[in-house]
Structures are given as structure tokens and as C-alpha cells.
Coordinates of C-alpha atoms and ligand atoms in Angstrom, one line a residue:
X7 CA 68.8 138.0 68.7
X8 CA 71.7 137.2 71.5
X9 CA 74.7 138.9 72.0
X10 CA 77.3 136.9 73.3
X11 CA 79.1 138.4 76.6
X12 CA 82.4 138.8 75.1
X13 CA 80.7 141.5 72.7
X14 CA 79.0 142.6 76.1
X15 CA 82.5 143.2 77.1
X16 CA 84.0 144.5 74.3
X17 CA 81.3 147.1 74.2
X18 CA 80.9 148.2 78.1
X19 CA 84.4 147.3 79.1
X20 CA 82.7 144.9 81.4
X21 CA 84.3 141.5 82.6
X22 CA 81.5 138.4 82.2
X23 CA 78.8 139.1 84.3
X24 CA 76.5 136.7 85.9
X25 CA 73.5 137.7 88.4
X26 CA 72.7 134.2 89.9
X27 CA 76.0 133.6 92.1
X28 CA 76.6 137.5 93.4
X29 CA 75.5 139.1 96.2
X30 CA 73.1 141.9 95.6
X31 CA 75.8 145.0 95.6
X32 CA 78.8 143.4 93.5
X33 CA 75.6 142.2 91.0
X34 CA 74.8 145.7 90.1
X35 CA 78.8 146.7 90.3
X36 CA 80.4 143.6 88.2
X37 CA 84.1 145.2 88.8
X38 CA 84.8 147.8 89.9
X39 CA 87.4 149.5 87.9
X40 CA 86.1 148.4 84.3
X41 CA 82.3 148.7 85.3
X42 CA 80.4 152.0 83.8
X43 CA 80.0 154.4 86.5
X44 CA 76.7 153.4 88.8
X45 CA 78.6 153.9 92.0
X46 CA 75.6 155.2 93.3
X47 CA 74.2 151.5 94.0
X48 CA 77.1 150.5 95.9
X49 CA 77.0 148.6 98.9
X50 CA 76.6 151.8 101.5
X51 CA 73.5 153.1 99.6
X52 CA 70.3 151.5 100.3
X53 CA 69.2 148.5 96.9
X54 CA 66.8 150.7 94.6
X55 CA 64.2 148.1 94.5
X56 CA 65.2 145.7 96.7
X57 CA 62.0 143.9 95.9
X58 CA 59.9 144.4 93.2
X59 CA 58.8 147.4 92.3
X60 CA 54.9 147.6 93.2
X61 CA 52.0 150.1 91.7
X62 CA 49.9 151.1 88.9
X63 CA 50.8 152.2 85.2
X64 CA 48.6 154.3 83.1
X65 CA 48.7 152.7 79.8
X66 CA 47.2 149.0 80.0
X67 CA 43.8 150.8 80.7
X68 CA 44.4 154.6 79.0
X69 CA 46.6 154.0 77.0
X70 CA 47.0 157.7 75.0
X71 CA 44.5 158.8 76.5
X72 CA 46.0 159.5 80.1
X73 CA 45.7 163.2 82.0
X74 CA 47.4 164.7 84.9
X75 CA 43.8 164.2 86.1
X76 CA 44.2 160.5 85.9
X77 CA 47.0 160.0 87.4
X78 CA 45.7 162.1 90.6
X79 CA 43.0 160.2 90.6
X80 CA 45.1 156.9 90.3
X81 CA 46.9 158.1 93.4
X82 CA 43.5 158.7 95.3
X83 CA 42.4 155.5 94.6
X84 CA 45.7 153.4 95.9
X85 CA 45.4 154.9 99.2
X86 CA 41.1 155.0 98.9
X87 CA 41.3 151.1 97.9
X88 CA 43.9 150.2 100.3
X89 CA 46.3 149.0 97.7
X90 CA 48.6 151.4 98.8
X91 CA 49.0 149.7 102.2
X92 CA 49.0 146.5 100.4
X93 CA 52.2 147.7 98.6
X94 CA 51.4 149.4 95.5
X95 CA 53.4 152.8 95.6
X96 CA 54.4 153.6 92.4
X97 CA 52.2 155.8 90.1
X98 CA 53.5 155.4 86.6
X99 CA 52.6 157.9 83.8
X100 CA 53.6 156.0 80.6
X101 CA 53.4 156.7 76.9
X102 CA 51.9 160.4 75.8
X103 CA 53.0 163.1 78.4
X104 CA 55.5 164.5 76.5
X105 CA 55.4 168.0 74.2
X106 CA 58.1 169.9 72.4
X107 CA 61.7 170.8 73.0
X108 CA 62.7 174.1 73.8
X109 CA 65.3 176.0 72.0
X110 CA 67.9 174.6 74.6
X111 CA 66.2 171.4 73.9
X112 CA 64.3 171.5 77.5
X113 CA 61.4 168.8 76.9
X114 CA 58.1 170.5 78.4
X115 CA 55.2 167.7 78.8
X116 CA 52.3 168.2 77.0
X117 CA 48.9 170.6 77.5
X118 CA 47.2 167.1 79.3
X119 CA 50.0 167.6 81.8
X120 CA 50.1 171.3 82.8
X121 CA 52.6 171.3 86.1
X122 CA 54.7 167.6 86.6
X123 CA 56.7 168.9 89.6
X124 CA 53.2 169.7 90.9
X125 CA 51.8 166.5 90.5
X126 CA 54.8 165.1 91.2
X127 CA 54.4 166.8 95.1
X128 CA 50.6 165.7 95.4
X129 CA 51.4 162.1 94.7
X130 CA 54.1 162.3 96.9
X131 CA 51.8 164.0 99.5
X132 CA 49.8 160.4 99.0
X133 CA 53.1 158.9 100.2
X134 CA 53.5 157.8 96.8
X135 CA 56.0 157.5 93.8
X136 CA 55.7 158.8 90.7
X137 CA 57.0 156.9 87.3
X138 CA 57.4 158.3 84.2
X139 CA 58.3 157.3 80.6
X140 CA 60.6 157.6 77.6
X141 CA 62.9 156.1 75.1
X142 CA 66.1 155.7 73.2
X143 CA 64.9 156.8 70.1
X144 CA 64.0 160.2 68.6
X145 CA 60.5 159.2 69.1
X146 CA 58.2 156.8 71.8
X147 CA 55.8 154.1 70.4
X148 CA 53.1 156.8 70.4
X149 CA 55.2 158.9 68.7
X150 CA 56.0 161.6 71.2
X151 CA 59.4 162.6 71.8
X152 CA 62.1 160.3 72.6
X153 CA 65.1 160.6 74.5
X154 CA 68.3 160.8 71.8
X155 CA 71.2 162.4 72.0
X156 CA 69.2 164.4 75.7
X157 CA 69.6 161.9 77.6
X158 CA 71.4 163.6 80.4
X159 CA 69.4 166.8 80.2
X160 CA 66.2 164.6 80.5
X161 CA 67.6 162.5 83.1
X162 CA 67.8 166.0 85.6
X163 CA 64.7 167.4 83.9
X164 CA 63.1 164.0 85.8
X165 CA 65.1 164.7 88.9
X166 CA 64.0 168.1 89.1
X167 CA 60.3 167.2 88.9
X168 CA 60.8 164.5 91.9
X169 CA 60.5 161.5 89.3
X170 CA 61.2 158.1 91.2
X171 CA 60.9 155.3 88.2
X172 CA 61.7 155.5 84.3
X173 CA 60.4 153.1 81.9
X174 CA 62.8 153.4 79.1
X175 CA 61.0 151.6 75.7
X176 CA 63.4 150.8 72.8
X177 CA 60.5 151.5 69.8
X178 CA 61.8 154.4 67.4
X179 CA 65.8 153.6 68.5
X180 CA 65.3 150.4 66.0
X181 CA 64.6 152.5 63.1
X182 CA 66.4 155.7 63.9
X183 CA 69.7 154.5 65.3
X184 CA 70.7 150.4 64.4
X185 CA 69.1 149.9 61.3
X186 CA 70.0 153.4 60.1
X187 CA 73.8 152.7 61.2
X188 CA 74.3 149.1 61.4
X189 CA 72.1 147.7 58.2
X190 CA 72.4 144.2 57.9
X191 CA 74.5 144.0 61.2
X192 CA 72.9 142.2 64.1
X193 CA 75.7 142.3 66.4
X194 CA 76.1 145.8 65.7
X195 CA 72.9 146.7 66.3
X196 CA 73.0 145.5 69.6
X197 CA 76.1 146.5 70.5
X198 CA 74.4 150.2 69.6
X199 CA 70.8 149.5 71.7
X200 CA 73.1 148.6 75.0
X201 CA 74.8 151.3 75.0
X202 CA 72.2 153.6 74.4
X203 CA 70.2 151.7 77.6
X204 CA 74.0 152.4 79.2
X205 CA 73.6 156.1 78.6
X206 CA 70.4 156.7 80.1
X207 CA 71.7 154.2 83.0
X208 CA 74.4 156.4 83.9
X209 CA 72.7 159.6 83.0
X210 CA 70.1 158.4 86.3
X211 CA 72.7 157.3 88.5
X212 CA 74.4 161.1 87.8
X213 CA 71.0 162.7 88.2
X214 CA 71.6 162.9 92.2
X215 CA 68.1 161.0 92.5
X216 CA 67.2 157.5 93.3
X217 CA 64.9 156.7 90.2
X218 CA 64.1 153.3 89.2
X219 CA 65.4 151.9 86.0
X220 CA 63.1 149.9 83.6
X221 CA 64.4 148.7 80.5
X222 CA 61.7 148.3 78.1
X223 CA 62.8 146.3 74.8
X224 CA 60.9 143.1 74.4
X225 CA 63.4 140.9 76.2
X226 CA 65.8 141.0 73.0
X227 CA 69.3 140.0 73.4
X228 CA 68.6 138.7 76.6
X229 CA 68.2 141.8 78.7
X230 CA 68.8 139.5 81.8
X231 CA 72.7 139.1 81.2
X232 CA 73.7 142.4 80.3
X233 CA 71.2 145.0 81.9
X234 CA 72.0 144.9 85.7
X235 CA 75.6 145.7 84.8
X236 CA 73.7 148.9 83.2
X237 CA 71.8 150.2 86.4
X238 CA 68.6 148.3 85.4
X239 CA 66.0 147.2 88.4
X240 CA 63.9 145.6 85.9
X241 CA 63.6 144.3 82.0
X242 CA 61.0 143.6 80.0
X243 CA 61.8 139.9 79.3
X244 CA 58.9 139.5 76.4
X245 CA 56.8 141.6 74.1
X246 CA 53.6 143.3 75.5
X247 CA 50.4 141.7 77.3
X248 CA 47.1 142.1 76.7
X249 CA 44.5 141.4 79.0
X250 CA 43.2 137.8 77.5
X251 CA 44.4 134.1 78.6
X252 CA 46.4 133.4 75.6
X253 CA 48.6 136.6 75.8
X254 CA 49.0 135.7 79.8
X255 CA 50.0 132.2 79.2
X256 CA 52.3 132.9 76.2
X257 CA 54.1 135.0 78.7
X258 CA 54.2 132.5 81.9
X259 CA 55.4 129.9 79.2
X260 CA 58.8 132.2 78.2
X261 CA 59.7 133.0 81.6
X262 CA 61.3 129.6 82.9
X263 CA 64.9 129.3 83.0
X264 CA 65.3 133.2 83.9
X265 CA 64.9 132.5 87.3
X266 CA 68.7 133.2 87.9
X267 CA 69.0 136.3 86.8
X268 CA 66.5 137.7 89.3
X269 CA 67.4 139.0 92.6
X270 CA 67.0 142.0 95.0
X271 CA 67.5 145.4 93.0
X272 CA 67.5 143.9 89.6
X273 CA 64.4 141.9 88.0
X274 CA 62.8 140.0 85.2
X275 CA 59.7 141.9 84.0
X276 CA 57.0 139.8 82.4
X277 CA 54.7 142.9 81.5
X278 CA 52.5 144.7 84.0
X279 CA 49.3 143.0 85.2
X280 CA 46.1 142.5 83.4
X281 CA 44.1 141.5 86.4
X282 CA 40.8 143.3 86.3
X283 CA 41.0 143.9 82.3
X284 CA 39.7 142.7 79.2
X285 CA 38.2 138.7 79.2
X286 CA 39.9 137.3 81.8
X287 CA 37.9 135.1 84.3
X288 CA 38.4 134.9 87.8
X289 CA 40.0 131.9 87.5
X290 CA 42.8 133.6 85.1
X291 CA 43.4 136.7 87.0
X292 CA 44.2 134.7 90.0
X293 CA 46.2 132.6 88.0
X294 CA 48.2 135.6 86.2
X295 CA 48.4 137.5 89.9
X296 CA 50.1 133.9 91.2
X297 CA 52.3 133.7 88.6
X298 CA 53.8 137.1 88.6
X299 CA 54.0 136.8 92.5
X300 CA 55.7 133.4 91.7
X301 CA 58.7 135.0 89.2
X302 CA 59.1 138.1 91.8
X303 CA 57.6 140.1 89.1
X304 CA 57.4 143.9 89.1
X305 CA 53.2 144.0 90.4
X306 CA 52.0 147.0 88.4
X307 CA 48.4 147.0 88.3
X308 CA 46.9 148.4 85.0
X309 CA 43.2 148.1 85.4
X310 CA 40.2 151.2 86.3
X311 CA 40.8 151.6 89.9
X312 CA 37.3 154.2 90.1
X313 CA 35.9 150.7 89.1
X314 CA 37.5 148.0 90.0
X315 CA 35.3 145.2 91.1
X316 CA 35.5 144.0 94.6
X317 CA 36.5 140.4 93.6
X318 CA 39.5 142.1 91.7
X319 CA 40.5 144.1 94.2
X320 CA 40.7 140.9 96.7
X321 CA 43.1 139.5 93.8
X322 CA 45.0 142.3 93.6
X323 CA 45.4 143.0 97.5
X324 CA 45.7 139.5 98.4
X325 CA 48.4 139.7 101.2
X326 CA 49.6 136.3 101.5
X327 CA 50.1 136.5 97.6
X328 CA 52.1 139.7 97.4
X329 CA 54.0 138.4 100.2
X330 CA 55.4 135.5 98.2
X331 CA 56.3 138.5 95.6
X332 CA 57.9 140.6 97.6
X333 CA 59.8 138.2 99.9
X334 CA 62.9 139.8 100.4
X335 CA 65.3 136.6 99.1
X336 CA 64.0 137.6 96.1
X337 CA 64.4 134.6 94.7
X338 CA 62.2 133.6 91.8
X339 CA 60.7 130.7 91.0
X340 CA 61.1 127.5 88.7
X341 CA 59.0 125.4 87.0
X342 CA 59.2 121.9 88.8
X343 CA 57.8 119.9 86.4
X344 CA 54.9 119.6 84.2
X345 CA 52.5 116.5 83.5
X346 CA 50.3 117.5 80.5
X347 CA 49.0 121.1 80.9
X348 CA 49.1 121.0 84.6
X349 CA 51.9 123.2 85.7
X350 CA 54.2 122.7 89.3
X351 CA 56.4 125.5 90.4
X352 CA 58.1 126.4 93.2
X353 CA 60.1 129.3 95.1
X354 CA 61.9 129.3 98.1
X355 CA 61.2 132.1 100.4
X356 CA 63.1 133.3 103.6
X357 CA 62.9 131.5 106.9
X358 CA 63.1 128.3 105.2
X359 CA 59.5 128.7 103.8
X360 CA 58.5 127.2 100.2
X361 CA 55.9 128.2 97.6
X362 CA 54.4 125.6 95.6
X363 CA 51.5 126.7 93.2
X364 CA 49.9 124.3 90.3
X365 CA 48.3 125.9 87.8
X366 CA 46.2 124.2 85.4
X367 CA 46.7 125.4 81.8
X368 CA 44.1 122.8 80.4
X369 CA 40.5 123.3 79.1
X370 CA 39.3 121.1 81.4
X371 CA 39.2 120.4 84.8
X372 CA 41.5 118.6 86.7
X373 CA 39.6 116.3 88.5
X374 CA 39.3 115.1 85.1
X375 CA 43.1 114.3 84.3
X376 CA 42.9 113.8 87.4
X377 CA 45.9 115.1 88.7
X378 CA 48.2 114.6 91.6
X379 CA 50.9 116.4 93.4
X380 CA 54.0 114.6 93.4
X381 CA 56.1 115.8 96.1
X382 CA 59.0 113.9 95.4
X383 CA 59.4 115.4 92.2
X384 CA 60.2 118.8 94.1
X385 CA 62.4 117.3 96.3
X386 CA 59.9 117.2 99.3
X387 CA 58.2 115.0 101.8
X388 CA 54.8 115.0 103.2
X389 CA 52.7 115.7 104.9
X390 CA 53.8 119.4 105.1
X391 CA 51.7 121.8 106.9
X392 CA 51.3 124.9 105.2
X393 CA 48.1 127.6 103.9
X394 CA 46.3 127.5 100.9
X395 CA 46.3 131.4 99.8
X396 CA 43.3 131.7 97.9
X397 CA 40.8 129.7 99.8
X398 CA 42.9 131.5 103.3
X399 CA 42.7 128.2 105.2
X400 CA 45.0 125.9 106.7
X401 CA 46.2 122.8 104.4
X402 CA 48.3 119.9 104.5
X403 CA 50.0 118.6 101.8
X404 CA 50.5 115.2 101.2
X405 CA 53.3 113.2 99.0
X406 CA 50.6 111.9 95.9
X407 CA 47.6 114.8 96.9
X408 CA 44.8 115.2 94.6
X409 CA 44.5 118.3 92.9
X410 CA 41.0 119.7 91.6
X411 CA 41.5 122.9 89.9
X412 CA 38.8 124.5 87.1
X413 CA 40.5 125.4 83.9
X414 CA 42.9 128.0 83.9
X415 CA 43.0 128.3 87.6
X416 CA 45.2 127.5 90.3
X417 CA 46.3 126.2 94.0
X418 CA 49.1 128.4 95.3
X419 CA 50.7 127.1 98.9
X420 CA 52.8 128.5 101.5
X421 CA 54.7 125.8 102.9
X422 CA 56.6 126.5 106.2
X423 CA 56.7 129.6 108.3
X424 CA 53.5 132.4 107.9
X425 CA 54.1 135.8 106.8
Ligands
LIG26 C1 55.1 149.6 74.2 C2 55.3 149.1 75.6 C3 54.0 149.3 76.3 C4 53.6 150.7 76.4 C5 53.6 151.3 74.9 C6 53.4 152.8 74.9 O1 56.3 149.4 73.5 O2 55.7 147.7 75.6 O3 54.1 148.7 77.7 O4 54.6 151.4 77.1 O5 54.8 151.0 74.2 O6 53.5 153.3 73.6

């Protein structure tokens, strides 16, 4: 479903907005007179994720099962792993915390989470963040209590327990809101989720606290045009993972051509990470870690940090990688070309420096394609010196190179200045 921008404007009173050719401040704050009112993230304040937003989320491994144990303990470990100092600093609660409303509608969290403002202080006595989540609707997915017609009372009930990140998830808003009032009406329905995603936008911006704003609605009606005009730092720009190569590949597959509407303080989201979860192999965690690192993806880790392997954690707190994620142009990549199911994309990085990473997407191995690099197809010229980020070591990249990957895996490159 797509909504065209003139029905953006006619519902937000905004004038056509376009990410790719703004600078960071007018992207978030299209025009000033007609935009809704996020004057917090003007120019004088500091960009609310400025690069992607890095850390751990509860529900890809607990799902409903999550405690305020858990998240403790998810906090212990970033710091006890070292994935804090790799850049992981948010701690995100997500579906399940929530109880009952009080008589003046006060949402209290539910007996697994007795005190938030108290966990709230202990992860930020980690020198952590800590996320939480909610949505549109009357209800979440998991059918606790959603955010309608409270959003502004929610939005300072967060504030006041120290919240830094919202994931906002569209789920019982479908049903509740735009079927119930705009059957039949596709347009209409829209018009009625953006605005809802509006009112929690300017309900955080009022809330006197910086708190990261994640839209969560399965990358319908193209998120990336109209939801950094609503205060978003991130949106979901498909439906959700799961931790197995097809559901990882799917996703890679639906994220080219967004690169555009990326930049610092307002991202595409392709889902949080899988690495460490479910049947992936090496090979495919690497390759899903790459990727995300590739599109500037939000890096939130979703696997059992008590037990994560040591070759996970490697993945996961691979510097060089993170590095091409968090680079602060913030410019995502593109996908150069493909030849069969090998994959070439690139990313320009500051300092002049250039990511290239192949992936192969094939059953087999490439060596029996076999495949080459064709540098001329991205606009290069070898031999370029640069560092192979998986294997660590030194590499030089020639204009027709060989490439021998296994299946599913793949050669990531920093071309150009180190990190
Ligand atoms: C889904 C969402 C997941 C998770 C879940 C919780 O809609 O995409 O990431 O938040 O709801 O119920």
C-alpha cells in the first residue's frame, strides 16, 4: 500500500519531503512553518541517533517471556561481554511489560516488571540506555495494552521512568482504528496510521526527553518518505525476521533502492539481528551481521548473551564491521550489481573510504561459478589496497579478482583509509 506525498501533505500539512538531498537538521524539519512541531531536533540540539541506534532487544530470544530480571542481566552481560564497548548501548524491553490502566488511565507495567524507574537507574548505572515498547492501537501484538487515545500521558509516563528509545508497533491500530473507520478505504487508512505515528512523534518530542523513535509497521506505505518528517530515527522497512537464511535473505533482497532515504538521525530498519539464533551457520550470521552493517542498520542484537558462543560474539563485536555501520556519513549502501546469486554492494564511508562486500547467496560455492570481482562495474580501478574484515588481514584488490566464498557467506572490504 503507498500513499502518494500529496496525501502526505494534505494530511500533515507538510510540503514534499525528500531525505536523500537534505542535510541532517532541515531532513527531520522539512519546513519550518507547516512542519508538525519536532522543534526539539533542530539544528542547535545534538541528532538523536546520529548513527544507528546499537544494542540488544528482548523479544527475538524471550519473546513474552521477558522479566525485569532479564533485562538486568542483559545489561550485565553488554558490559561483561564487552559489547558495550563495542557500541551496543541500548537495552530494549519489547512486547509484554505492560499491566492495567489506572483510573486516570496511568499505565503501571506488569507484576514481571515491579519498579521501571528502578531498572531504568541500574541500567543507566551500566552506562546504558533503556528501550521500551508500545503501540498505536488499543492493544500490542501480544495483546497487552496499547497506546490510543494516551499517547501524551504515556509519552511522560516514559520520560519519567528515564526511557531513552520507543519502539512504536502498528498491530491492533489495523483492526481498532482504519478498518473500523475507513472500511474499504486504503488511502484513508493510511492517512489515519500516519497520524497516529504523528501523535506519538510529537507527544516524545514534548516529553522534555531525548527518546528514540522507532516506527514499527512492516514497512507499509513506504515509511521511508513520510516518517522522518514525523520525528522517526528508524522504520521498520519489512515484516519480521526470524533467525533462518531464508527469512535473512528475503529481507537483504527488499532493502535495495532505500538507500536514499537513510542518513544520520533517521534510518531504514531491516529488523533486529538474528546472529547467534535459530539455524544460521557461521557463514550466514556473518553474512546477515555484513549486511546490516552495509544498509547502516539499527544493530540490535537479539540472541542469549549468558550463552552466546565465542564465535558469535566475534561476529557480533567485530570492530572493523560495526565501524562500516556506524560511519558517521551515514550513508547506506547499494547494490552494485549482481551476476547470478553472487551479490556486489558498496558504501561510501568518510575520508574517502569505500566498502565493497560480495556475498554469495548460491548453494554452492563460488569457486564453482567461479566468480570474479569486476571493479569497473563499481566505478573503480585496481589494484586498491584495502583490509579484508573477516579474515583481519591486509588485501589488495584487483580489477577482475577471483572470489571463493562458501555458500551463504561473504568477503566484506574496507577500501581506503583504516578506522
Ligand atoms: C511484532 C514486531 C516484533 C515484536 C512483536 C512483539 O509486530 O514486529 O518485532 O515486537 O511484534 O509482539
Amino acid at each position: 500500500m503507498r500513499l502518494s506525498c500529496t496525501v502526505l501533505t494534505a494530511v500533515l500539512g507538510l510540503t514534499t519531503f525528500t531525505a536523500t538531498a537534505q542535510t541532517p537538521a532541515a531532513a527531520t524539519k522539512p519546513n519550518a512553518s507547516a512542519a508538525p512541531t519536532h522543534a526539539t531536533k533542530s539544528a542547535a540540539k545534538p541528532i538523536l541517533a546520529a548513527t544507528p541506534p546499537m544494542g540488544w532487544n528482548s523479544w527475538n530470544f524471550f519473546n513474552g517471556r521477558v522479566t525485569d530480571k532479564d533485562i538486568r542481566n542483559a545489561a550485565d552481560q553488554l558490559v561483561a561481554t564487552g559489547m558495550k564497548d563495542a557500541g551496543y548501548n541500548y537495552v530494549n524491553i519489547d512486547d509484554t511489560w505492560q499491566g492495567d490502566r489506572d483510573a486516570d488511565g496511568v499505565l503501571h507495567a506488569n507484576s514481571k516488571f515491579p519498579d521501571m524507574k528502578a531498572l531504568a537507574d541500574y541500567v543507566h548505572s551500566k552506562g546504558l540506555k533503556l528501550g521500551i515498547y508500545s503501540g498505536p492501537g488499543t492493544k500490542t501484538c501480544a495483546r497487552f495494552a496499547g497506546s490510543l487515545d494516551h499517547e501524551v500521558q504515556d509519552a511522560n509516563l516514559y520520560a519519567s521512568w528515564d526511557i531513552d528509545y520507543l519502539k512504536y508497533d502498528l498491530c491492533s491500530f489495523r483492526a481498532d482504528v482504519m478498518a473500523a473507520k475507513a472500511p474499504d478505504d486504503k488511502a484513508e487508512q493510511m492517512k489515519l496510521m500516519i497520524a497516529a505515528y504523528d501523535k506519538m512523534g510529537k507527544a516524545l518530542a514534548a516529553s522534555g526527553r531525548p527518546i528514540v523513535y522507532s516506527l514499527c509497521q512492516y514497512g507499509w506505505d513506504s515509511p521511508w518518505e513520510w516518517a522522518p518528517a514525523l520525528g522517526g530515527n528508524l522504520w521498520r522497512t519489512t515484516g519480521d525476521i526470524s533467525a533462518n537464511w531464508n527469512s535473512v535473505y528475503a529481507i537483504i533482497e527488499e532493502q535495495a533502492g532505500l538507500a536514499k532515504y537513510a542518513g544520520p538521525g533517521h534510518w531504514n530498519d531491516p529488523d533486529m539481528l538474528e546472529v547467534g539464533n535459530g539455524r544460521l551457520t557461521l557463514a550466514e550470521n556473518r553474512s546477515h551481521f555484513s549486511m546490516w552493517a552495509m544498509l547502516a542498520a539499527p544493530l540490535l542484537a537479539g540472541n542469549d548473551l549468558p550463552n552466546m558462543k565465542p564465535e558469535v560474539k566475534a561476529i557480533l563485536t567485530n570492530k572493523d564491521v560495526i565501524a562500516i555501520d556506524q560511519d558517521k556519513l551515514g550513508k547506506q549502501a547499494t547494490r552494485a550489481y549482481a551476476d547470478g546469486e553472487v551479490e556486489v554492494w558498496t558504501r561510501s564511508l568518510s575520508g574517502g573510504a569505500k566498502a565493497i562486500l560480495v556475498l554469495n547467496a548460491g548453494s554452492d560455492r563460488t569457486a564453482n561459478h567461479p566468480f570474479h570481482l569486476d571493479l569497473a562495474r563499481l566505478g573503480l580501478h585496481g589494484p586498491l589496497k584495502g583490509k579484508d574484515l573477516w579474515s583481519g588481514k591486509d588485501v589488495t584488490v584487483t580489477n577482475n579478482m577471483p572470489v571463493e566464498l562458501v555458500s551463504h557467506d561473504t568477503l566484506l572490504v574496507r577500501i581506503g583509509a583504516a578506522k
